[in-house]
Structure formats: C-alpha cells, structure tokens
CSV table of C-alpha atoms and ligand atoms in Angstrom, one decimal:
chain,number,residue,atom,x,y,z
J,1,UNK,CA,-9.6,-6.0,23.1
J,2,UNK,CA,-13.3,-6.5,23.1
J,3,UNK,CA,-14.6,-6.4,19.5
J,4,UNK,CA,-18.2,-7.5,20.2
J,5,UNK,CA,-20.2,-6.3,17.2
J,6,UNK,CA,-23.4,-4.3,17.6
J,7,UNK,CA,-26.5,-5.1,15.6
J,8,UNK,CA,-25.6,-2.2,13.2
J,9,UNK,CA,-22.1,-3.6,12.8
J,10,UNK,CA,-23.5,-7.0,11.9
J,11,UNK,CA,-25.9,-5.5,9.4
J,12,UNK,CA,-23.0,-3.6,7.8
J,13,UNK,CA,-21.0,-6.9,7.5
J,14,UNK,CA,-24.0,-8.8,6.1
J,15,UNK,CA,-24.7,-6.0,3.5
J,16,UNK,CA,-21.0,-6.1,2.5
J,17,UNK,CA,-21.0,-9.9,2.2
J,18,UNK,CA,-24.1,-9.8,0.0
J,19,UNK,CA,-22.6,-7.1,-2.1
J,20,UNK,CA,-19.4,-9.0,-2.6
J,21,UNK,CA,-21.2,-12.2,-3.6
J,22,UNK,CA,-23.3,-10.2,-6.1
J,23,UNK,CA,-20.4,-8.3,-7.6
J,24,UNK,CA,-17.3,-10.5,-7.6
J,25,UNK,CA,-17.0,-12.6,-10.7
J,26,UNK,CA,-18.4,-16.2,-10.2
J,27,UNK,CA,-15.7,-18.5,-9.0
J,28,UNK,CA,-13.6,-15.6,-7.8
J,29,UNK,CA,-10.4,-16.6,-6.0
J,30,UNK,CA,-10.9,-20.3,-6.8
J,31,UNK,CA,-11.1,-20.7,-10.5
J,32,UNK,CA,-11.2,-17.0,-11.6
J,33,UNK,CA,-8.3,-14.7,-10.9
J,34,UNK,CA,-6.9,-11.3,-11.9
J,35,UNK,CA,-5.5,-10.9,-15.4
J,36,UNK,CA,-1.9,-11.9,-15.6
J,37,UNK,CA,-0.9,-9.1,-18.0
J,38,UNK,CA,0.1,-6.0,-16.0
J,39,UNK,CA,-1.8,-3.4,-18.1
J,40,UNK,CA,-4.9,-5.6,-18.2
J,41,UNK,CA,-4.6,-6.1,-14.5
J,42,UNK,CA,-4.4,-2.3,-13.9
J,43,UNK,CA,-7.6,-1.8,-16.0
J,44,UNK,CA,-9.3,-4.6,-14.1
J,45,UNK,CA,-8.3,-3.1,-10.7
J,46,UNK,CA,-9.6,0.3,-11.8
J,47,UNK,CA,-12.9,-1.1,-13.0
J,48,UNK,CA,-13.2,-2.9,-9.6
J,49,UNK,CA,-12.6,0.3,-7.8
J,50,UNK,CA,-15.3,2.1,-9.9
J,51,UNK,CA,-17.7,-0.8,-9.1
J,52,UNK,CA,-16.9,-0.4,-5.4
J,53,UNK,CA,-17.6,3.3,-5.6
J,54,UNK,CA,-21.0,2.8,-7.4
J,55,UNK,CA,-21.9,0.3,-4.6
J,56,UNK,CA,-20.9,2.9,-2.0
J,57,UNK,CA,-17.9,0.8,-0.8
J,58,UNK,CA,-14.9,2.9,-1.8
J,59,UNK,CA,-13.2,5.2,0.8
J,60,UNK,CA,-15.7,4.2,3.4
J,61,UNK,CA,-14.0,6.2,6.2
J,62,UNK,CA,-14.2,9.5,4.3
J,63,UNK,CA,-16.9,12.0,5.1
J,64,UNK,CA,-20.1,11.6,3.0
J,65,UNK,CA,-19.8,15.1,1.4
J,66,UNK,CA,-16.6,13.9,-0.4
J,67,UNK,CA,-18.0,10.6,-1.6
J,68,UNK,CA,-17.3,8.4,1.5
J,69,UNK,CA,-19.8,6.9,4.0
J,70,UNK,CA,-18.3,8.2,7.3
J,71,UNK,CA,-17.7,4.6,8.5
J,72,UNK,CA,-16.8,4.0,12.1
J,73,UNK,CA,-13.5,2.4,13.0
J,74,UNK,CA,-15.2,-0.9,13.7
J,75,UNK,CA,-16.8,-0.8,10.3
J,76,UNK,CA,-13.4,-0.1,8.7
J,77,UNK,CA,-12.0,-3.2,10.5
J,78,UNK,CA,-15.0,-5.3,9.3
J,79,UNK,CA,-14.5,-3.9,5.8
J,80,UNK,CA,-10.8,-4.9,5.8
J,81,UNK,CA,-11.6,-8.4,7.1
J,82,UNK,CA,-14.4,-9.1,4.7
J,83,UNK,CA,-12.5,-7.8,1.6
J,84,UNK,CA,-9.5,-10.0,2.6
J,85,UNK,CA,-11.7,-13.1,3.2
J,86,UNK,CA,-13.3,-12.7,-0.2
J,87,UNK,CA,-9.8,-12.2,-1.7
J,88,UNK,CA,-11.3,-9.1,-3.3
J,89,UNK,CA,-8.9,-7.4,-5.8
J,90,UNK,CA,-6.9,-4.5,-4.6
J,91,UNK,CA,-7.7,-1.2,-6.2
J,92,UNK,CA,-5.3,0.6,-8.6
J,93,UNK,CA,-5.7,4.0,-6.9
J,94,UNK,CA,-4.2,3.0,-3.6
J,95,UNK,CA,-2.0,6.1,-3.5
J,96,UNK,CA,-5.0,8.3,-4.4
J,97,UNK,CA,-7.2,6.9,-1.7
J,98,UNK,CA,-4.8,6.0,1.2
J,99,UNK,CA,-2.2,8.7,0.8
J,100,UNK,CA,-3.5,11.7,-1.3
J,101,UNK,CA,-7.0,11.7,0.0
J,102,UNK,CA,-6.1,11.2,3.7
J,103,UNK,CA,-3.5,14.0,3.4
J,104,UNK,CA,-5.9,16.4,1.7
J,105,UNK,CA,-8.6,15.7,4.4
J,106,UNK,CA,-6.1,17.0,7.0
J,107,UNK,CA,-4.3,19.7,5.1
J,108,UNK,CA,-6.2,20.6,1.9
J,109,UNK,CA,-8.3,23.7,1.4
J,110,UNK,CA,-12.0,23.3,1.0
J,111,UNK,CA,-11.6,24.0,-2.7
J,112,UNK,CA,-8.9,21.3,-3.0
J,113,UNK,CA,-11.0,18.8,-1.1
J,114,UNK,CA,-14.0,19.4,-3.3
J,115,UNK,CA,-12.0,19.4,-6.5
J,116,UNK,CA,-9.9,16.2,-5.9
J,117,UNK,CA,-11.5,13.9,-3.3
J,118,UNK,CA,-14.7,12.8,-5.2
J,119,UNK,CA,-12.7,11.9,-8.4
J,120,UNK,CA,-10.3,9.8,-6.3
J,121,UNK,CA,-13.1,7.6,-5.1
J,122,UNK,CA,-15.0,7.5,-8.4
J,123,UNK,CA,-11.8,6.2,-10.0
J,124,UNK,CA,-11.8,9.0,-12.6
J,125,UNK,CA,-8.3,10.2,-11.4
J,126,UNK,CA,-5.5,7.9,-10.4
J,127,UNK,CA,-2.6,9.2,-8.3
J,128,UNK,CA,1.1,8.5,-7.9
J,129,UNK,CA,3.6,9.6,-5.2
J,130,UNK,CA,6.6,11.6,-6.3
J,131,UNK,CA,8.6,11.6,-3.1
J,132,UNK,CA,11.8,9.5,-3.6
J,133,UNK,CA,14.7,10.7,-5.6
J,134,UNK,CA,18.0,8.9,-6.6
J,135,UNK,CA,19.6,10.5,-3.5
J,136,UNK,CA,16.7,11.0,-1.3
J,137,UNK,CA,14.9,7.8,-0.1
J,138,UNK,CA,15.4,7.1,3.6
J,139,UNK,CA,16.7,10.7,3.9
J,140,UNK,CA,13.7,12.1,2.2
J,141,UNK,CA,14.4,15.7,3.4
J,142,UNK,CA,17.3,15.8,1.0
J,143,UNK,CA,15.0,16.1,-2.1
J,144,UNK,CA,16.5,18.2,-4.8
J,145,UNK,CA,13.7,18.5,-7.3
J,146,UNK,CA,13.0,22.3,-7.4
J,147,UNK,CA,9.9,24.3,-7.7
J,148,UNK,CA,10.6,28.0,-8.4
J,149,UNK,CA,7.8,30.5,-8.2
J,150,UNK,CA,7.0,32.3,-11.4
J,151,UNK,CA,3.9,34.5,-11.1
J,152,UNK,CA,0.9,32.4,-10.3
J,153,UNK,CA,2.8,29.2,-11.1
J,154,UNK,CA,5.6,27.0,-9.8
J,155,UNK,CA,8.1,25.8,-12.4
J,156,UNK,CA,9.3,22.3,-11.5
J,157,UNK,CA,12.6,20.8,-12.5
J,158,UNK,CA,14.2,17.5,-11.3
J,159,UNK,CA,13.9,13.8,-11.1
J,160,UNK,CA,11.9,11.3,-9.0
J,161,UNK,CA,12.3,7.6,-8.8
J,162,UNK,CA,10.3,4.5,-7.7
J,163,UNK,CA,7.1,6.3,-8.7
J,164,UNK,CA,4.6,3.5,-8.5
J,165,UNK,CA,1.7,3.5,-11.0
J,166,UNK,CA,3.0,6.8,-12.6
J,167,UNK,CA,2.3,5.2,-16.0
J,168,UNK,CA,-1.4,5.0,-15.1
J,169,UNK,CA,-1.7,8.2,-13.0
J,170,UNK,CA,-3.4,11.5,-14.0
J,171,UNK,CA,-2.1,13.2,-10.9
J,172,UNK,CA,1.0,13.2,-8.6
J,173,UNK,CA,1.7,14.3,-5.0
J,174,UNK,CA,5.1,15.9,-5.4
J,175,UNK,CA,7.7,17.0,-2.8
J,176,UNK,CA,9.8,19.8,-4.2
J,177,UNK,CA,12.4,22.2,-2.8
J,178,UNK,CA,11.0,25.7,-2.9
J,179,UNK,CA,13.7,27.5,-0.9
J,180,UNK,CA,17.3,26.0,-1.1
J,181,UNK,CA,18.6,28.6,1.3
J,182,UNK,CA,16.6,27.2,4.3
J,183,UNK,CA,17.6,24.1,6.4
J,184,UNK,CA,16.7,21.0,4.5
J,185,UNK,CA,13.4,20.1,6.3
J,186,UNK,CA,12.2,23.7,6.0
J,187,UNK,CA,12.5,24.5,2.4
J,188,UNK,CA,10.2,21.8,1.0
J,189,UNK,CA,6.6,22.2,-0.4
J,190,UNK,CA,3.9,19.8,-1.2
J,191,UNK,CA,2.4,20.2,-4.7
J,192,UNK,CA,-0.4,18.5,-6.7
J,193,UNK,CA,0.8,18.0,-10.2
J,194,UNK,CA,-1.3,17.2,-13.3
J,195,UNK,CA,0.6,14.4,-15.0
J,196,UNK,CA,-0.6,15.6,-18.5
J,197,UNK,CA,1.4,18.9,-18.0
J,198,UNK,CA,4.0,19.3,-20.8
J,199,UNK,CA,7.6,18.5,-19.6
J,200,UNK,CA,6.8,15.3,-17.7
J,201,UNK,CA,8.5,12.1,-18.9
J,202,UNK,CA,7.8,8.7,-17.4
J,203,UNK,CA,10.2,5.8,-17.8
J,204,UNK,CA,9.1,2.4,-16.4
J,205,UNK,CA,11.6,0.3,-14.4
J,206,UNK,CA,11.6,-3.4,-14.9
J,207,UNK,CA,11.6,-5.3,-11.7
J,208,UNK,CA,13.0,-8.8,-10.7
J,209,UNK,CA,9.4,-10.1,-11.0
J,210,UNK,CA,9.4,-9.1,-14.6
J,211,UNK,CA,6.8,-6.4,-13.9
J,212,UNK,CA,7.1,-2.6,-14.0
J,213,UNK,CA,5.1,-1.3,-11.1
J,214,UNK,CA,7.3,1.7,-10.7
J,215,UNK,CA,9.0,4.3,-12.8
J,216,UNK,CA,11.6,7.1,-13.1
J,217,UNK,CA,9.8,10.4,-13.6
J,218,UNK,CA,11.5,13.5,-15.1
J,219,UNK,CA,10.2,17.1,-14.7
J,220,UNK,CA,11.5,19.7,-17.2
J,221,UNK,CA,10.0,23.2,-16.7
J,222,UNK,CA,6.7,21.8,-15.6
J,223,UNK,CA,4.3,24.6,-14.8
J,224,UNK,CA,2.1,23.9,-11.7
J,225,UNK,CA,-0.6,26.4,-10.8
J,226,UNK,CA,0.1,28.0,-7.4
J,227,UNK,CA,-3.4,27.0,-6.2
J,228,UNK,CA,-2.1,23.4,-6.2
J,229,UNK,CA,0.2,24.0,-3.3
J,230,UNK,CA,-1.0,22.1,-0.2
J,231,UNK,CA,-0.6,23.9,3.1
J,232,UNK,CA,2.0,26.6,3.4
J,233,UNK,CA,4.9,27.5,1.1
J,234,UNK,CA,8.0,25.7,2.6
J,235,UNK,CA,5.7,23.8,5.0
J,236,UNK,CA,5.7,20.5,3.0
J,237,UNK,CA,7.7,18.4,5.4
J,238,UNK,CA,4.9,18.3,8.0
J,239,UNK,CA,2.4,17.4,5.3
J,240,UNK,CA,4.6,14.6,4.0
J,241,UNK,CA,4.8,13.2,7.5
J,242,UNK,CA,1.0,12.9,7.5
J,243,UNK,CA,1.2,11.1,4.2
J,244,UNK,CA,3.8,8.7,5.5
J,245,UNK,CA,1.8,8.0,8.7
J,246,UNK,CA,-1.0,6.8,6.5
J,247,UNK,CA,1.3,4.7,4.4
J,248,UNK,CA,2.7,2.9,7.5
J,249,UNK,CA,-0.5,3.0,9.6
J,250,UNK,CA,-2.6,0.1,10.8
J,251,UNK,CA,-5.7,1.1,8.8
J,252,UNK,CA,-5.7,-2.1,6.6
J,253,UNK,CA,-3.4,-4.2,8.8
J,254,UNK,CA,-6.2,-6.7,9.8
J,255,UNK,CA,-7.0,-7.3,6.2
J,256,UNK,CA,-3.3,-7.7,5.3
J,257,UNK,CA,-3.0,-10.4,8.1
J,258,UNK,CA,-5.9,-12.3,6.7
J,259,UNK,CA,-4.5,-12.3,3.2
J,260,UNK,CA,-1.2,-13.7,4.4
J,261,UNK,CA,-3.0,-16.3,6.5
J,262,UNK,CA,-4.8,-17.4,3.4
J,263,UNK,CA,-1.5,-17.7,1.6
J,264,UNK,CA,-0.1,-19.7,4.5
J,265,UNK,CA,-3.1,-22.1,4.4
J,266,UNK,CA,-2.4,-22.6,0.7
J,267,UNK,CA,1.2,-23.3,1.5
J,268,UNK,CA,0.4,-25.9,4.1
J,269,UNK,CA,-2.0,-27.6,1.7
J,270,UNK,CA,0.8,-27.6,-1.0
J,271,UNK,CA,3.3,-29.0,1.6
J,272,UNK,CA,0.8,-31.8,2.5
J,273,UNK,CA,0.2,-32.9,-1.1
J,274,UNK,CA,3.6,-32.3,-2.8
J,275,UNK,CA,5.8,-35.4,-2.7
J,276,UNK,CA,9.5,-35.2,-2.0
J,277,UNK,CA,11.6,-38.4,-1.8
J,278,UNK,CA,8.4,-40.4,-1.8
J,279,UNK,CA,6.9,-38.6,1.2
J,280,UNK,CA,4.8,-35.5,1.6
J,281,UNK,CA,7.0,-32.4,1.9
J,282,UNK,CA,5.4,-31.6,5.3
J,283,UNK,CA,6.8,-34.8,6.7
J,284,UNK,CA,10.3,-33.5,6.5
J,285,UNK,CA,11.0,-32.6,10.2
J,286,UNK,CA,13.2,-29.5,9.4
J,287,UNK,CA,10.7,-28.1,6.9
J,288,UNK,CA,7.8,-28.9,9.3
J,289,UNK,CA,9.6,-26.9,12.0
J,290,UNK,CA,9.8,-23.8,9.7
J,291,UNK,CA,6.2,-24.1,8.6
J,292,UNK,CA,5.2,-24.2,12.3
J,293,UNK,CA,7.3,-21.1,12.9
J,294,UNK,CA,5.3,-19.3,10.1
J,295,UNK,CA,2.0,-20.4,11.7
J,296,UNK,CA,3.0,-18.9,15.0
J,297,UNK,CA,4.4,-15.7,13.4
J,298,UNK,CA,1.3,-15.1,11.3
J,299,UNK,CA,-0.9,-15.6,14.4
J,300,UNK,CA,1.4,-13.1,16.3
J,301,UNK,CA,0.9,-10.7,13.4
J,302,UNK,CA,-2.9,-11.0,14.0
J,303,UNK,CA,-2.4,-10.2,17.7
J,304,UNK,CA,-0.1,-7.2,16.9
J,305,UNK,CA,-2.8,-5.9,14.5
J,306,UNK,CA,-5.5,-6.3,17.1
J,307,UNK,CA,-3.4,-4.5,19.7
J,308,UNK,CA,-2.9,-1.6,17.3
J,309,UNK,CA,-6.5,-1.6,16.3
J,310,UNK,CA,-7.6,-1.6,19.9
J,311,UNK,CA,-5.4,1.5,20.5
J,312,UNK,CA,-7.1,3.3,17.5
J,313,UNK,CA,-10.5,2.4,19.0
J,314,UNK,CA,-9.5,4.2,22.2
J,315,UNK,CA,-8.6,7.2,20.1
J,316,UNK,CA,-4.8,6.9,20.4
J,317,UNK,CA,-2.8,8.0,17.4
J,318,UNK,CA,-0.8,5.3,15.6
J,319,UNK,CA,2.5,7.1,16.3
J,320,UNK,CA,5.7,5.1,16.3
J,321,UNK,CA,3.9,1.8,17.1
J,322,UNK,CA,3.0,1.7,13.4
J,323,UNK,CA,6.8,1.1,12.8
J,324,UNK,CA,6.7,-2.0,15.1
J,325,UNK,CA,3.7,-3.4,13.1
J,326,UNK,CA,5.4,-2.7,9.8
J,327,UNK,CA,8.8,-4.1,10.9
J,328,UNK,CA,7.2,-7.3,12.1
J,329,UNK,CA,4.8,-8.1,9.3
J,330,UNK,CA,7.4,-7.4,6.6
J,331,UNK,CA,10.0,-9.8,8.1
J,332,UNK,CA,7.7,-12.7,9.0
J,333,UNK,CA,6.1,-12.7,5.6
J,334,UNK,CA,9.4,-12.7,3.8
J,335,UNK,CA,10.4,-15.6,6.0
J,336,UNK,CA,7.2,-17.4,5.1
J,337,UNK,CA,7.9,-17.0,1.3
J,338,UNK,CA,11.4,-18.3,1.8
J,339,UNK,CA,9.9,-21.4,3.5
J,340,UNK,CA,7.5,-21.6,0.6
J,341,UNK,CA,10.4,-21.9,-1.9
J,342,UNK,CA,12.1,-24.5,0.4
J,343,UNK,CA,8.8,-26.4,0.4
J,344,UNK,CA,8.8,-26.5,-3.4
J,345,UNK,CA,12.4,-27.7,-3.4
J,346,UNK,CA,13.7,-28.4,-6.9
J,347,UNK,CA,10.4,-27.2,-8.4
J,348,UNK,CA,10.9,-23.7,-6.9
J,349,UNK,CA,12.5,-22.1,-10.1
J,350,UNK,CA,9.5,-23.1,-12.2
J,351,UNK,CA,7.3,-20.1,-12.7
J,352,UNK,CA,3.7,-19.4,-13.8
J,353,UNK,CA,2.5,-21.3,-16.9
J,354,UNK,CA,4.8,-24.3,-16.3
J,355,UNK,CA,2.7,-27.5,-15.9
J,356,UNK,CA,5.0,-28.8,-13.2
J,357,UNK,CA,5.0,-25.6,-11.2
J,358,UNK,CA,3.0,-26.1,-7.9
J,359,UNK,CA,0.2,-23.5,-7.4
J,360,UNK,CA,1.0,-22.1,-10.9
J,361,UNK,CA,4.1,-20.2,-9.7
J,362,UNK,CA,2.3,-18.0,-7.2
J,363,UNK,CA,4.8,-18.7,-4.4
J,364,UNK,CA,7.7,-17.9,-6.6
J,365,UNK,CA,6.1,-14.6,-7.7
J,366,UNK,CA,5.1,-13.7,-4.1
J,367,UNK,CA,8.6,-14.5,-2.9
J,368,UNK,CA,10.1,-12.0,-5.5
J,369,UNK,CA,7.4,-9.4,-4.6
J,370,UNK,CA,8.1,-9.8,-0.9
J,371,UNK,CA,11.7,-8.6,-1.3
J,372,UNK,CA,10.2,-5.1,-1.5
J,373,UNK,CA,8.3,-5.4,1.9
J,374,UNK,CA,11.4,-4.4,4.0
J,375,UNK,CA,12.1,-1.4,1.7
J,376,UNK,CA,9.0,0.5,0.9
J,377,UNK,CA,7.1,2.8,3.4
J,378,UNK,CA,10.5,3.2,5.1
J,379,UNK,CA,13.1,0.4,5.2
J,380,UNK,CA,13.6,-1.9,8.2
J,381,UNK,CA,16.6,0.1,9.4
J,382,UNK,CA,14.6,3.3,9.4
J,383,UNK,CA,11.8,1.6,11.3
J,384,UNK,CA,14.3,0.3,13.9
J,385,UNK,CA,15.7,3.8,14.2
J,386,UNK,CA,12.2,5.1,14.9
J,387,UNK,CA,11.5,2.4,17.4
J,388,UNK,CA,14.9,2.9,19.2
J,389,UNK,CA,14.5,6.7,19.5
J,390,UNK,CA,10.7,7.2,19.9
J,391,UNK,CA,9.5,4.0,21.6
J,392,UNK,CA,12.6,3.0,23.6
J,393,UNK,CA,13.9,6.5,24.1
J,394,UNK,CA,17.5,5.6,23.1
J,395,UNK,CA,19.9,8.4,22.2
J,396,UNK,CA,20.4,9.3,18.5
O,1,LIG,C1,7.9,-1.6,-4.3
O,1,LIG,C2,8.3,-0.2,-4.0
O,1,LIG,C3,7.4,0.9,-4.3
O,1,LIG,C4,7.8,2.2,-4.1
O,1,LIG,N1,6.9,3.2,-4.5
O,1,LIG,C5,7.3,4.5,-4.3
O,1,LIG,C6,6.4,5.5,-4.7
O,1,LIG,O1,5.4,5.3,-5.3
O,1,LIG,N2,6.9,6.8,-4.6
O,1,LIG,C7,8.0,7.1,-3.9
O,1,LIG,O2,8.3,8.3,-3.8
O,1,LIG,N3,8.9,6.1,-3.5
O,1,LIG,C8,8.5,4.8,-3.7
O,1,LIG,N4,9.4,3.8,-3.2
O,1,LIG,C9,10.7,4.2,-2.7
O,1,LIG,C10,10.9,3.9,-1.2
O,1,LIG,O3,10.2,4.9,-0.4
O,1,LIG,C11,12.4,3.9,-1.0
O,1,LIG,O4,12.9,2.8,-1.7
O,1,LIG,C12,12.8,3.8,0.5
O,1,LIG,O5,12.4,5.0,1.2
O,1,LIG,C13,14.3,3.6,0.7
O,1,LIG,O6,15.0,4.6,0.0
O,1,LIG,P1,16.2,4.2,-1.1
O,1,LIG,O7,15.7,3.1,-2.0
O,1,LIG,O8,16.7,5.5,-1.7
O,1,LIG,O9,17.3,3.6,-0.2
O,1,LIG,P2,18.4,4.4,0.7
O,1,LIG,O10,17.7,5.4,1.5
O,1,LIG,O11,19.5,4.7,-0.2
O,1,LIG,O12,18.9,3.2,1.7
O,1,LIG,C14,19.8,2.2,1.3
O,1,LIG,C15,20.1,1.3,2.5
O,1,LIG,O13,20.7,2.1,3.6
O,1,LIG,C16,19.9,2.0,4.8
O,1,LIG,N5,19.8,3.3,5.5
O,1,LIG,C17,19.6,4.5,4.9
O,1,LIG,N6,19.6,5.5,5.9
O,1,LIG,C18,19.9,4.8,7.1
O,1,LIG,C19,20.0,5.3,8.4
O,1,LIG,N7,19.8,6.5,8.8
O,1,LIG,N8,20.2,4.3,9.4
O,1,LIG,C20,20.4,3.0,9.1
O,1,LIG,N9,20.3,2.5,7.8
O,1,LIG,C21,20.0,3.4,6.8
O,1,LIG,C22,18.5,1.6,4.3
O,1,LIG,O14,17.8,1.0,5.3
O,1,LIG,C23,18.8,0.7,3.1
O,1,LIG,O15,19.1,-0.6,3.5
O,1,LIG,C24,9.0,2.5,-3.5
O,1,LIG,C25,9.9,1.4,-3.1
O,1,LIG,C26,9.5,0.1,-3.4
O,1,LIG,C27,10.5,-1.0,-3.0
C-alpha cells in the first residue's frame, strides 16, 4: 500500500485545496453550516454541485467528452480525502452521478451518454432510483412494476418505494418487468423515465429523523419512449447489478472514513468537556472503554478502505469485497453513535435548537440517520450472504 504522490498528484491536491478555500463559504464547518430546512438544504446542495461543475470538480473520474476530467484513481482518492477534510457539502445528485452516470458509461448508447451525462454533472437534471418495491427490496428480482410495449413506447404501471430525492428529481432509473412469462431475473428491463411524464405521483415518507428523504412513487399508464431503454429488452438485471456495484463500491470510502473520524474527534471533545456527576464524561471508565473501541474501529475502517483502494489501484474489480467494507463501516459507525448518546447521558433526548443540547443535537440526528446504514445498498444480512457464498465459498 504505497500511496506516494507524484508531483502531478500534489499539484492536483493543492489546486483543489485552493479552490475549496476560495469557494466554500467563509467559516464553513466551524460557524457556517448547511441550512437546517430540508428543501433549502436540497437547493443549497444543488447549487454547490453546480459550483463544483463550473470549477471542473464534478464527476472528476468521467471522460472529458461527457463533462468529467478523466481523473486517475489516485486523484479520485485525493479528491475524496480533501472534500471530507474540508467537510464540503454532499451534492444533491448523488444518484445521478454515482449510479446513473456510472451505469450509462458502461451500458448506455452513445446517444444516451451524450444526452444525459453532461446534464448530470452540470446539475441541470437530478436523478432518483426506482428499484425497490413494497415486496421487492432484498429480493430485487421480484419487481412487479410492469412496462408493456406499445409501439415506440413502454407503458409503465406499478409502485416503487424508498425512492430517495424523487421530490427533487427530473429523471429516474427504473427497473420494470417487461416479460412476466420469463424467469424472474430474465424478464426485467432498465428504463430512463422523465419524472414530468403524466401519470407519476410522488408521496414523501416521513422518517424517524423528521425528514422526508425518500418517497413512495406511483406509475399509472406512464409512457416512456423506447429509446430510453438501457441495454437489451429483458436484460435489465445485469445492468442493475452494475448500478448496485457502484452503490456499494469503495469509490468514496476513504472520504467517508475521514468524515466519520471528524465526527469521532468531535465526540471525544464533547466527552472531555461534558460534566457528568461532577467529572468529565470521558473519566467514566466504562464509557472510556467504549470510546476507545470506536477509536480502534474507525482506524480499522481506514485500513480496510486502504486495502480496498490498493486493490483498485492494481486493477482488481471491487467484487464481493465491497460487501465486507460496507458491512464493517455500517456497524462500527452505528456503534459509535450509540456511544455518542451514552456520552450525552440524560441530555441525549434534547435535539437541535435546545440550549442545553450538546453539539446542538448533531449526535442525536446522526444516531437516527445511522439506523439506515445497515439497510440501504443491501442490508447486513444480504452482505453476509454475499460474503459467505462468494468470498468464503460456503454452500447456499
Ligand atoms: C435511507 C434509505 C434510502 C433508500 N433509497 C432507495 C432509493 O433511492 N431507491 C430504491 O430503490 N431503494 C432505496 N432504498 C431501499 C433499500 O434498497 C431497501 O430498503 C433494501 O434493499 C432492503 O429491502 P426492504 O426494505 O424491502 O427489506 P426486506 O428485503 O423486506 O428485508 C427485511 C429484513 O429481512 C432480511 N432479509 C431479506 N432477505 C434475506 C435473505 N435472503 N437472507 C437473510 N435475511 C434476509 C433483511 O436483511 C431485513 O432485515 C433505501 C433504503 C434506505 C434505508
């Protein structure tokens, strides 16, 4: 694992650092933060993404002809690290960039790439992912949403659920059944759906955190031009697997680790200053033990990320090892946020805006958000199944 940077890599890093200093709001991450209101935050994140694009920093791994800058893997690693260190905001169009774009680069026609990719990076078109249904989550191949061919269109009928950002999206990657008579993995197609098409209804779902990141989406006689089929008719399963590999993959793992490490540092600071029973919380030997466990685990997460990154540098595909990475980071960070609430003790129920709430309720909100880590991008049980069968070679 030798990540010695070349002179070009160091220049890339310094250019990015300079750009971030010039473009993040003054006081960013210390006194200035993202808007609290969900809709305002969505607008803020989209504006940030547009700014990144104008600066030439959005979708850096993509080929130049589609708006990227053809960055090397090392540059992608540096980018993830620097963005995390600067606590740069996340974009709104994560599904567009990480899932749709990456999938189209592999499976899209040239016309589809030219039509869709540049507008993903410029922030003109936000995407959502219409895969999960009420009875097709882990068992995704059971999707029932139908797309029937009618001349030069497909007519889509059915329901999707947990569609993140659908309320902000102009487009959707949709998995639909195009031949119910074929075995379930073989009768599915991958469509690109314009969310303005008549017949689409979006209903936000309110989450435990009080936010509504995801939605139920209903499709009633929605007409989708046949040219928006990606890959072959009934060949959507293979394409969806590419999308999921990008969703679980190690591309931004290094940055994620740094963001969690910054959270842990803030937790250690809170534990050192917060008084419990007349002493600093960190002096409680049981709590101290748990905090130390998180320190070790977040460091192990870094080493896991580096191992995975090192494999990518050698040209090895992420494969099932992406499941090990995902399983590990999701559980250790959940455990870190549980320790965070224990650190706050009786103050833990106090949320944002309460003058007595340590760190303005951020740990409480992060704890609630962390419950989703072991569900999305494939639940922990599914990751364990993959590791058992494909890494350890155990029988099904
Ligand atoms: C924050 C968040 C955002 C999401 N965003 C999107 C999105 O934008 N688009 C989208 O399409 N989906 C999205 N999802 C949905 C996500 O992909 C599903 O929640 C996930 O695949 C699990 O499916 P499910 O919820 O239907 O649970 P189920 O599949 O019903 O699983 C229920 C339980 O059974 C277990 N289980 C199921 N099958 C097995 C098995 N074979 N072996 C062992 N255990 C099993 C699961 O691990 C789980 O504990 C999102 C989910 C979350 C939490």
